PDB file of C-alpha atoms in Angstrom:
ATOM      1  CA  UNK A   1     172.626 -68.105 -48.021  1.00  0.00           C
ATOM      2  CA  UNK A   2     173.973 -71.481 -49.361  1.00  0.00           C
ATOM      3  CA  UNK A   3     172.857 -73.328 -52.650  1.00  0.00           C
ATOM      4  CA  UNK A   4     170.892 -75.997 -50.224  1.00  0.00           C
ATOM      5  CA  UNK A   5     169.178 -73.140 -48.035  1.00  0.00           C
ATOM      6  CA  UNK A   6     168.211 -71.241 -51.280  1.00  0.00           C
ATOM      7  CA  UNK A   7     167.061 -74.528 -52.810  1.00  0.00           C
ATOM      8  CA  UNK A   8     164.312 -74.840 -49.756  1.00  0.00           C
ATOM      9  CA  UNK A   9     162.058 -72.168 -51.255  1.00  0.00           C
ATOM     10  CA  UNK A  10     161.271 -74.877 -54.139  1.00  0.00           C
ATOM     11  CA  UNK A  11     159.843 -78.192 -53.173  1.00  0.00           C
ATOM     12  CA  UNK A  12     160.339 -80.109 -57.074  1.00  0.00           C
ATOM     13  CA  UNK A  13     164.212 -80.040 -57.296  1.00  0.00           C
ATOM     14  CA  UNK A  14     166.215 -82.241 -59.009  1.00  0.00           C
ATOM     15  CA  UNK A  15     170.239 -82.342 -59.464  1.00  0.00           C
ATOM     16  CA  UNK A  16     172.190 -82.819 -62.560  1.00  0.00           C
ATOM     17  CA  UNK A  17     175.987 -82.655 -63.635  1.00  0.00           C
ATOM     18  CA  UNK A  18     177.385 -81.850 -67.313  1.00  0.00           C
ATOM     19  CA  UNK A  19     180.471 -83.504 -68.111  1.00  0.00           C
ATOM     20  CA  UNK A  20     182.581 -81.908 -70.740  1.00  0.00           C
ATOM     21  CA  UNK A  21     185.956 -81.533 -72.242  1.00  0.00           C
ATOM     22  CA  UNK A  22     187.201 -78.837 -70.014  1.00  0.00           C
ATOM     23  CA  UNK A  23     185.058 -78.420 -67.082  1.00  0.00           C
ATOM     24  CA  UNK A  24     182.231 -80.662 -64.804  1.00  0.00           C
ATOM     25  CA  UNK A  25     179.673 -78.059 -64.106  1.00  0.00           C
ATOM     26  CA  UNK A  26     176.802 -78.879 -61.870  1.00  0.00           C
ATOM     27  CA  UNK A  27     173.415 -77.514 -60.079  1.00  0.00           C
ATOM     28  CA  UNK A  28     170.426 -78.406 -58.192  1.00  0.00           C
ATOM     29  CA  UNK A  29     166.979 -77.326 -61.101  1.00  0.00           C
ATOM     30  CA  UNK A  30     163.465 -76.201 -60.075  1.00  0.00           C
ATOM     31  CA  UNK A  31     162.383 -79.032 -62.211  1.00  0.00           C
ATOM     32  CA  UNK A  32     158.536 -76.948 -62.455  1.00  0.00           C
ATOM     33  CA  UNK A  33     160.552 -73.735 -63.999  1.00  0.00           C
ATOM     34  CA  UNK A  34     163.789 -75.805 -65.761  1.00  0.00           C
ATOM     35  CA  UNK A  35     165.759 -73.040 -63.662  1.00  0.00           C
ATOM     36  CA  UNK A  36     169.131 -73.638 -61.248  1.00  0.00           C
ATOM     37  CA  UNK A  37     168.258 -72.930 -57.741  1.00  0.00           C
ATOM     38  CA  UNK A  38     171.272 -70.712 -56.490  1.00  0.00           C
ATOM     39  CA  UNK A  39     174.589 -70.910 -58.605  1.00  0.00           C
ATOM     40  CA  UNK A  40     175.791 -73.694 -60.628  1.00  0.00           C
ATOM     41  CA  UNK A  41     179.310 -74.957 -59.059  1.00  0.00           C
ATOM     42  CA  UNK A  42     182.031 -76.157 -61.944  1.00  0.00           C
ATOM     43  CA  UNK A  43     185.517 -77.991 -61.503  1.00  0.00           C
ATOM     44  CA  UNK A  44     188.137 -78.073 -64.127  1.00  0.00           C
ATOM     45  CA  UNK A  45     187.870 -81.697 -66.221  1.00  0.00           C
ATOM     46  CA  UNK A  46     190.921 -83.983 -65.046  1.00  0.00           C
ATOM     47  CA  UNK A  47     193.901 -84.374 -67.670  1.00  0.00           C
ATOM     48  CA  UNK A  48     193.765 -86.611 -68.233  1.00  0.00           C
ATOM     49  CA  UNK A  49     189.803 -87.229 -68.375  1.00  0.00           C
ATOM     50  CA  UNK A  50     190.493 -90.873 -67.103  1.00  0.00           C
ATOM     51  CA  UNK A  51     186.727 -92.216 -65.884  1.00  0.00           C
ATOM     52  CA  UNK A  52     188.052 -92.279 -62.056  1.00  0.00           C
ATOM     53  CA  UNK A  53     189.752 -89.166 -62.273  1.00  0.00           C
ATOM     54  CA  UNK A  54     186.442 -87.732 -63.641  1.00  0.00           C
ATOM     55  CA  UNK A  55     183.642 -89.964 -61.144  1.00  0.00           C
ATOM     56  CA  UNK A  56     185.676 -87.957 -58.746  1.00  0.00           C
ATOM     57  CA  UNK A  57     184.866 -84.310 -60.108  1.00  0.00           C
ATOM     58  CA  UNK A  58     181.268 -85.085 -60.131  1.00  0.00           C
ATOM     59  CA  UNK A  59     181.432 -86.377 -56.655  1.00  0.00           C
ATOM     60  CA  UNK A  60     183.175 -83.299 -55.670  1.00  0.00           C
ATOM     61  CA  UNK A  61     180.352 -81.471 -57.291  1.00  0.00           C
ATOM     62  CA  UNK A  62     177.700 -83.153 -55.675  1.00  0.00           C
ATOM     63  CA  UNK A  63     179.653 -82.847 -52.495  1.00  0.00           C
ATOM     64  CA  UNK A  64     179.414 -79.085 -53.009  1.00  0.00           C
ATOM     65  CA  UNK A  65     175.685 -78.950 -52.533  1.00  0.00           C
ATOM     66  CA  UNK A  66     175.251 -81.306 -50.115  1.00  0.00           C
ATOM     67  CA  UNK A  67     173.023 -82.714 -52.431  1.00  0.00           C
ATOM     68  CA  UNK A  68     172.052 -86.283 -50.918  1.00  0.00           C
ATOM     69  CA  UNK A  69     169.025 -87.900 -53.945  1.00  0.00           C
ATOM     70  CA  UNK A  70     168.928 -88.724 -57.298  1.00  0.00           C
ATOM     71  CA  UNK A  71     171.648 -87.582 -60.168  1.00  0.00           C
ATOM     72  CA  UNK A  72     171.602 -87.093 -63.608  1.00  0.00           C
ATOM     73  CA  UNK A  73     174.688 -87.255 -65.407  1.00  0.00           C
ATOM     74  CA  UNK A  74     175.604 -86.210 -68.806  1.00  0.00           C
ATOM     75  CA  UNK A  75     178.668 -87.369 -70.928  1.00  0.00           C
ATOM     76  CA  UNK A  76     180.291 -86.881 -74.372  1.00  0.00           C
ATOM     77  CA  UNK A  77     179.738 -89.560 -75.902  1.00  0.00           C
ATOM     78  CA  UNK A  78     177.106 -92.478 -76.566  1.00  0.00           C
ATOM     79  CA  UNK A  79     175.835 -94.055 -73.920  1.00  0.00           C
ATOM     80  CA  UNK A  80     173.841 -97.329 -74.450  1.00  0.00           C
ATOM     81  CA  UNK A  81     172.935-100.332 -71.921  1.00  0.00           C
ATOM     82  CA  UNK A  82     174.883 -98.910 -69.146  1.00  0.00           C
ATOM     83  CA  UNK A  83     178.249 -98.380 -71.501  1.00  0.00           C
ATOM     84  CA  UNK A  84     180.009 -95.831 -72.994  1.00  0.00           C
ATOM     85  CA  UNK A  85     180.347 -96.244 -76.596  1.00  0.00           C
ATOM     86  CA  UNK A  86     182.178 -93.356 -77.760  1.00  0.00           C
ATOM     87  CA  UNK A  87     184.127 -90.376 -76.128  1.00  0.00           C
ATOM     88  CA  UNK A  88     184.209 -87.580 -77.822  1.00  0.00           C
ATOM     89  CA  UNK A  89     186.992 -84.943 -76.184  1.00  0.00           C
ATOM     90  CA  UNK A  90     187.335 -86.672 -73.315  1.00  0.00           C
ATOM     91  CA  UNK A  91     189.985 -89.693 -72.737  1.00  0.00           C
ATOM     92  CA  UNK A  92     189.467 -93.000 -75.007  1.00  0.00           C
ATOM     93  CA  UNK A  93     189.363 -94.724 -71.693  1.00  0.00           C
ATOM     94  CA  UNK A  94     186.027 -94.298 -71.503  1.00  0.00           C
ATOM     95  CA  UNK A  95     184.734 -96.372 -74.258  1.00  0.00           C
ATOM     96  CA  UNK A  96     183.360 -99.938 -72.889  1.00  0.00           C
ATOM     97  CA  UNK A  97     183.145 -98.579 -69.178  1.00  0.00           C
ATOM     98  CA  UNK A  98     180.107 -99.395 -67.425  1.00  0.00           C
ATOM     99  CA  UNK A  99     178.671 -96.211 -66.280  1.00  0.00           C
ATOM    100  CA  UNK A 100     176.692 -96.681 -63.552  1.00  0.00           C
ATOM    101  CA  UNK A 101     179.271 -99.130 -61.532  1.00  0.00           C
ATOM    102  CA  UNK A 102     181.628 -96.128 -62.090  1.00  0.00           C
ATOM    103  CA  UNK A 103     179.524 -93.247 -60.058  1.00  0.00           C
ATOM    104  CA  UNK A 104     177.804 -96.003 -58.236  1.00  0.00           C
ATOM    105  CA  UNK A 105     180.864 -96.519 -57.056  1.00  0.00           C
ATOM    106  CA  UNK A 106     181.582 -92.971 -56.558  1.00  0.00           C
ATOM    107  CA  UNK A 107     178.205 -91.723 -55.577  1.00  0.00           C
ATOM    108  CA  UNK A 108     176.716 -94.103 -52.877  1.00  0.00           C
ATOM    109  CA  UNK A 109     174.746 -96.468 -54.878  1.00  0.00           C
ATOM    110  CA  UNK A 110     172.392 -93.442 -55.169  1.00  0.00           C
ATOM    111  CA  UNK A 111     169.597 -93.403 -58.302  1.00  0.00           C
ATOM    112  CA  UNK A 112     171.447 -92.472 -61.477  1.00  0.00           C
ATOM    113  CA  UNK A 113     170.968 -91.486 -65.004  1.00  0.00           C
ATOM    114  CA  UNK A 114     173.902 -91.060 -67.450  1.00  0.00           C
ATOM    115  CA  UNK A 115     173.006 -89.890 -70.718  1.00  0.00           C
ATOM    116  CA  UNK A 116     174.954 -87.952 -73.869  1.00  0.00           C
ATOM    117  CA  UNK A 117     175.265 -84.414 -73.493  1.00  0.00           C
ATOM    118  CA  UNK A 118     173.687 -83.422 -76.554  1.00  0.00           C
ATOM    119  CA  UNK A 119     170.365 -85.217 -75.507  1.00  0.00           C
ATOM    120  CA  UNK A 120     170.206 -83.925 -72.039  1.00  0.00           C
ATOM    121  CA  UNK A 121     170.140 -80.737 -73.515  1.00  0.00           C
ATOM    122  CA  UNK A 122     167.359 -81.144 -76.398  1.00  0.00           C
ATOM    123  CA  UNK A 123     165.548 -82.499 -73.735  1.00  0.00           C
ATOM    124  CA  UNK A 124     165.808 -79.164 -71.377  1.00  0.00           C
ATOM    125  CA  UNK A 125     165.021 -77.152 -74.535  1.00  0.00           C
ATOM    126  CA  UNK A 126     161.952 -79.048 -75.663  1.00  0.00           C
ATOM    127  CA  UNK A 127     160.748 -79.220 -72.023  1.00  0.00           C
ATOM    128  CA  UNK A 128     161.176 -75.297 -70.977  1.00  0.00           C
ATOM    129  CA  UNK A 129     163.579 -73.485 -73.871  1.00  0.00           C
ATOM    130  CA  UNK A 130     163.332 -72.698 -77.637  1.00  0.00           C
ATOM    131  CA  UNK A 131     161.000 -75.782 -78.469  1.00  0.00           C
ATOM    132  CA  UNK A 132     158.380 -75.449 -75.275  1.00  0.00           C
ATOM    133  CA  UNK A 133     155.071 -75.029 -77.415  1.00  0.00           C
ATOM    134  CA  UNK A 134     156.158 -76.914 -80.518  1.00  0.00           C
ATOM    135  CA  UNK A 135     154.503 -80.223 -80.955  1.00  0.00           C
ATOM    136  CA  UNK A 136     155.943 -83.290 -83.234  1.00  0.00           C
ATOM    137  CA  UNK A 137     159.368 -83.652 -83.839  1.00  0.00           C
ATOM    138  CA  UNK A 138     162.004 -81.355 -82.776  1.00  0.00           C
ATOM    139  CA  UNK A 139     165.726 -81.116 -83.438  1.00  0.00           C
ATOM    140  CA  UNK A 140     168.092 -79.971 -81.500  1.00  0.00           C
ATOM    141  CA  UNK A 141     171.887 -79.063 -82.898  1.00  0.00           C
ATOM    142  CA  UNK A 142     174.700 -77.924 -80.800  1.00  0.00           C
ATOM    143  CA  UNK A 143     177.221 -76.386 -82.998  1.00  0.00           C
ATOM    144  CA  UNK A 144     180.851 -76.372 -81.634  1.00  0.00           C
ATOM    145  CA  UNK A 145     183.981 -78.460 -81.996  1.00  0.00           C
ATOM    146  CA  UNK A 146     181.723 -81.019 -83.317  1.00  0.00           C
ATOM    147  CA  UNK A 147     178.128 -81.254 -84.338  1.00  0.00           C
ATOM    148  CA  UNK A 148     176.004 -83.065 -81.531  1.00  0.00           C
ATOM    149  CA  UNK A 149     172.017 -84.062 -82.138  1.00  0.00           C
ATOM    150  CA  UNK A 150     168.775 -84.880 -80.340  1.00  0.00           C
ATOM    151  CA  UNK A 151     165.445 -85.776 -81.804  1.00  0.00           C
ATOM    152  CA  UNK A 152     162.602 -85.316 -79.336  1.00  0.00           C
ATOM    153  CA  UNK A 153     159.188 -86.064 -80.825  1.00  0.00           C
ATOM    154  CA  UNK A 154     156.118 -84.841 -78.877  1.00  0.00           C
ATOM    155  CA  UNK A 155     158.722 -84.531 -75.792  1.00  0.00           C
ATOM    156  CA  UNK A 156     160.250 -87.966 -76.301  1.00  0.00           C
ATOM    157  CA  UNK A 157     163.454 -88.550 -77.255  1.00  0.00           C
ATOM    158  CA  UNK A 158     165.307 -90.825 -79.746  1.00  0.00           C
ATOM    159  CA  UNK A 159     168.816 -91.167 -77.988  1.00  0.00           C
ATOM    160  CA  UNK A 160     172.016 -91.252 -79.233  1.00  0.00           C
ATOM    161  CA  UNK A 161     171.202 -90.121 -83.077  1.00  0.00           C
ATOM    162  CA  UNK A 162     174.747 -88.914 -83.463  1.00  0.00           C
ATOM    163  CA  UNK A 163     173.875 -86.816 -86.846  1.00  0.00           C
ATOM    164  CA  UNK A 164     177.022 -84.807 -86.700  1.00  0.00           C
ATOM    165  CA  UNK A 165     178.845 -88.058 -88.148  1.00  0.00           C
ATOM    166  CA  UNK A 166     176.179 -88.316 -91.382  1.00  0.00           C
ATOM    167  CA  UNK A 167     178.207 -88.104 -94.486  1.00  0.00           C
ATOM    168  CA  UNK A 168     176.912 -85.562 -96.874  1.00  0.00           C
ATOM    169  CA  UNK A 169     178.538 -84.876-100.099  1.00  0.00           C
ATOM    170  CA  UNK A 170     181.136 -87.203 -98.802  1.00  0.00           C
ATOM    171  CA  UNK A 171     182.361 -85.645 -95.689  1.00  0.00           C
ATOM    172  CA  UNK A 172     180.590 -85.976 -92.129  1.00  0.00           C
ATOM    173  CA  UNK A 173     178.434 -82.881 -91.357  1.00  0.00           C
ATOM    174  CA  UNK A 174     180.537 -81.599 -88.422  1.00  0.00           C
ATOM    175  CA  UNK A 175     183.978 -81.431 -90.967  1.00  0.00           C
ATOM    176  CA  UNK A 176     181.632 -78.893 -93.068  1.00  0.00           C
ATOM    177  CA  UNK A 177     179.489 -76.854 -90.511  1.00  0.00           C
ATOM    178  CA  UNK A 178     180.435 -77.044 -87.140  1.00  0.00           C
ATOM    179  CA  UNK A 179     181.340 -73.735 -85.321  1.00  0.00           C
ATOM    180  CA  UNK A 180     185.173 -74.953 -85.038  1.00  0.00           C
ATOM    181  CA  UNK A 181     185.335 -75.414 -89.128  1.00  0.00           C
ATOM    182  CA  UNK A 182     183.653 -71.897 -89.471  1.00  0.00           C
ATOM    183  CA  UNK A 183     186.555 -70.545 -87.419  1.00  0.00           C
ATOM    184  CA  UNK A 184     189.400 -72.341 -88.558  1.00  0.00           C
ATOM    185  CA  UNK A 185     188.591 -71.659 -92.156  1.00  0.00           C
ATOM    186  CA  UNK A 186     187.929 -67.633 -91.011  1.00  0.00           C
ATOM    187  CA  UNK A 187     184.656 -68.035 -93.177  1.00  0.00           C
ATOM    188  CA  UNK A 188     182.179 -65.169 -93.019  1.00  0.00           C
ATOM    189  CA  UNK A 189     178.947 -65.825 -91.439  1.00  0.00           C
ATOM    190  CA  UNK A 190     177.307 -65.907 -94.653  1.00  0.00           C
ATOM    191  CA  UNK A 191     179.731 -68.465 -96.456  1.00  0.00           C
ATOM    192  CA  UNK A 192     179.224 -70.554 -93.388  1.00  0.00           C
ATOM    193  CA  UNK A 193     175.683 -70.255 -93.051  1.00  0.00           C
ATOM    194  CA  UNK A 194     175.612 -71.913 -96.689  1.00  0.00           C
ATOM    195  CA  UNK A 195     177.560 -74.926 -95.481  1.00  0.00           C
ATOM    196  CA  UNK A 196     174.774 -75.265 -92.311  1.00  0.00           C
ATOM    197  CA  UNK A 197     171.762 -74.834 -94.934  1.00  0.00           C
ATOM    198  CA  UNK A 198     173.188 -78.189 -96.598  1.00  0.00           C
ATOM    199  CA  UNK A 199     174.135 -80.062 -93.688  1.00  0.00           C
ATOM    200  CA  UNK A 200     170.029 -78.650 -92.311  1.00  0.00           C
ATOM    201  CA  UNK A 201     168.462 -79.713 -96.094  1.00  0.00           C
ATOM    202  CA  UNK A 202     169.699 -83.008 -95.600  1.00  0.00           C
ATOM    203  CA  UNK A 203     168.541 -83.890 -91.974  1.00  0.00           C
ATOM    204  CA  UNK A 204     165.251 -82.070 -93.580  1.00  0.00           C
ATOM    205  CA  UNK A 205     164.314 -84.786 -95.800  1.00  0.00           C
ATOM    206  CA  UNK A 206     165.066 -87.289 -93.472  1.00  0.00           C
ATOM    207  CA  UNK A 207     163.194 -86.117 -90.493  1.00  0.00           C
ATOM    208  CA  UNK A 208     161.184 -83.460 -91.295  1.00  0.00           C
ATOM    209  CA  UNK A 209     160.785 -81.406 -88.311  1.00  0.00           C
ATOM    210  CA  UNK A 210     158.836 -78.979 -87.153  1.00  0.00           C
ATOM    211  CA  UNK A 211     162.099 -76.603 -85.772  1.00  0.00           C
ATOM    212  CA  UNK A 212     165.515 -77.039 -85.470  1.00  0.00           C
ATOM    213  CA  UNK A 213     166.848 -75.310 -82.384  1.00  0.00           C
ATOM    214  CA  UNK A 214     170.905 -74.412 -82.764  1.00  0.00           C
ATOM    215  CA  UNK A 215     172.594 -74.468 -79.048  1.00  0.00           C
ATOM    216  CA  UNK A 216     176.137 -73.831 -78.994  1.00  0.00           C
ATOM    217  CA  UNK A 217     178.139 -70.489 -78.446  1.00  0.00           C
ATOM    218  CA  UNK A 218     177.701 -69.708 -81.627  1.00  0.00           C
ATOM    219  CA  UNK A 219     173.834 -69.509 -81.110  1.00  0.00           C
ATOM    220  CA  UNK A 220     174.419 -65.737 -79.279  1.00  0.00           C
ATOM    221  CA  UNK A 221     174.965 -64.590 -82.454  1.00  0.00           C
ATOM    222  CA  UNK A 222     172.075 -66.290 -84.434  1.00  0.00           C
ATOM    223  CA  UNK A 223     170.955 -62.568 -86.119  1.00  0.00           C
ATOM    224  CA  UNK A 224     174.296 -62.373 -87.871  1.00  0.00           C
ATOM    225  CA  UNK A 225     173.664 -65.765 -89.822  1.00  0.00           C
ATOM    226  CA  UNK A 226     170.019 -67.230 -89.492  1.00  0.00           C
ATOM    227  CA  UNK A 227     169.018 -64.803 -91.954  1.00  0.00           C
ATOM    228  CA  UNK A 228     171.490 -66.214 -94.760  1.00  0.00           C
ATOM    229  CA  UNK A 229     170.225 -69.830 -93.787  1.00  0.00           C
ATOM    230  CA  UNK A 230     168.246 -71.584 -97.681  1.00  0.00           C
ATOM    231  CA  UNK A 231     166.444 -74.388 -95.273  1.00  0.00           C
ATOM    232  CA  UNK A 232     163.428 -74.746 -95.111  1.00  0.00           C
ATOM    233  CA  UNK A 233     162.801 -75.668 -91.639  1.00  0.00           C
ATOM    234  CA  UNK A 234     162.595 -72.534 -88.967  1.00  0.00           C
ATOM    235  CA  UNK A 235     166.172 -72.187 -87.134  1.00  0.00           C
ATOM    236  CA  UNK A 236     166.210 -70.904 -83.423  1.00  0.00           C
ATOM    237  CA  UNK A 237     168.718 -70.177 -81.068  1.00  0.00           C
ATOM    238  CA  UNK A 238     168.823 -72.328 -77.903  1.00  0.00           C
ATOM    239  CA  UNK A 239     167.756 -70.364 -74.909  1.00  0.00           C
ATOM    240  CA  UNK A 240     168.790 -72.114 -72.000  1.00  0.00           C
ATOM    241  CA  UNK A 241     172.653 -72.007 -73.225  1.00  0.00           C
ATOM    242  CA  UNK A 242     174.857 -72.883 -70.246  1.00  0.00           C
ATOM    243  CA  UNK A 243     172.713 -74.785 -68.154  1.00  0.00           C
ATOM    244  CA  UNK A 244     170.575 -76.839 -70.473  1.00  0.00           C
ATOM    245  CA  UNK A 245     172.964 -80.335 -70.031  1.00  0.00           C
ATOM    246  CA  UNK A 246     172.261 -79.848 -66.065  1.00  0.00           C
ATOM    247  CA  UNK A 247     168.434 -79.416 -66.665  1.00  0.00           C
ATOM    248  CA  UNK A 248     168.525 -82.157 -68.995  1.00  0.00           C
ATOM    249  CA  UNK A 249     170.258 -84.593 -66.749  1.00  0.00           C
ATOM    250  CA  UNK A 250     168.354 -83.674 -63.956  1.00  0.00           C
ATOM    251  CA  UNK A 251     164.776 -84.573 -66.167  1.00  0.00           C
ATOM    252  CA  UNK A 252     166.411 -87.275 -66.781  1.00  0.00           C
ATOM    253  CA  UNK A 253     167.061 -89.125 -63.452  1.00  0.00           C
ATOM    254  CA  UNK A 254     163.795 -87.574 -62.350  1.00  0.00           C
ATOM    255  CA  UNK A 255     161.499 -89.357 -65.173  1.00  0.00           C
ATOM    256  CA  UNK A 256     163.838 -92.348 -65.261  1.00  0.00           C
ATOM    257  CA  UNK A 257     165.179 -91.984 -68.372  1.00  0.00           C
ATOM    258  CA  UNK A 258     168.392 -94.149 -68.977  1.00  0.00           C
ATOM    259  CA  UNK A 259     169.220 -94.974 -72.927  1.00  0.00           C
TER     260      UNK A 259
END
């Protein structure tokens, strides 16, 4: 059975494609369950990750489903008014490119949403994931080569925060607890757990949420360091992992949400 025959036995779908780095993964979501309806499809990210070169992946993607609506579309970077402000491992091009006359272009004129990765997917985990029954502000963290940041509060979100560039004890919170600094400095879980509880103390007293919720690969193994964490703020692991950008994108275009 295809990924559009399987996709019949669900009548609220929606479609979304996550743009990263190395790969454009995409997926049609039961938007009542936040789950992908078949298999997710993936292409490698052009190299370069020229905007053309990578409109065309996630037309290729879309083409793969047969998928004929609306799209949601995250990115690495900031997207404001239509733009892209910042790329972040993916080609400078990018920066000042129009985003929606790009997959317009691309896509058929069909409805769009573009939005940064790392809010697509605090909005998938507030909606159906780690933050589902937690009310008032939520944070979500993606720890990796970077630091990447969503605030949602009471399920709405406050786009493009970028809190993986605040400076704390002079040096930007991603050079002192992201995932890649943990392994390039072979620091134990422990020793890097006390980097994330400053980097976590300081967003406290800014924001005060209710729950931070850590995404990232390094959120499989949130028993061998949550429990070393000083914060005061509860820390969970993300739970929809892989496919949270494509459920994000797709509540995106689907509620008309376009920062």
């Amino acid at each position: 059975m295809t990924d559009a025959e399987t996709a019949t036995t669900a009548t609220n779908l929606g479609f979304g494609v996550d743009v990263g780095g190395s790969g454009i993964k995409g997926g049609i979501v039961d938007l009542d369950s936040g789950e992908l309806v078949g298999e997710r499809f993936k292409v490698l990210t052009p190299q370069p990750s020229t905007p053309e070169a990578v409109a065309g992946g996630v037309a290729e993607v879309v083409d793969h489903f047969d998928w004929t609506g609306p799209i949601g579309i995250t990115l690495p970077g900031v997207v404001t008014d239509g733009i892209m402000r910042t790329a972040a491992n993916i080609d400078k091009g990018w920066i000042g490119t129009d985003v929606y006359d790009l997959f317009g272009a691309h896509l058929g004129g069909r409805e769009l949403s573009v939005l940064n990765d790392a809010d697509a997917a605090g909005v998938a985990e507030d909606r159906y994931g780690a933050a589902a029954d937690v009310a008032g502000a939520v944070m979500l963290l993606t720890l990796g080569t970077g630091i990447g940041s969503a605030i949602l509060i009471n399920g709405t979100l406050v786009p493009n925060t970028e809190l993986g560039h605040m400076i704390i004890d002079g040096k930007e919170a991603e050079h002192r607890a992201s995932s890649k600094v943990k392994e390039d400095k072979g620091w134990s879980y422990e020793k890097w757990a006390g980097k994330l509880s400053k980097v976590l103390e300081a967003y406290e007293v800014l924001f005060w949420p209710k729950v931070f919720v850590i995404g990232g690969g390094i959120s499989r193994k949130a028993d061998k360091w949550v429990p070393y964490l000083t914060n005061s703020t509860p820390v969970v692991p993300a739970t929809l992992q892989n496919t949270a950008g494509i459920v994000g994108a797709a509540m995106a275009v689907t509620t008309g949400l376009r920062p």
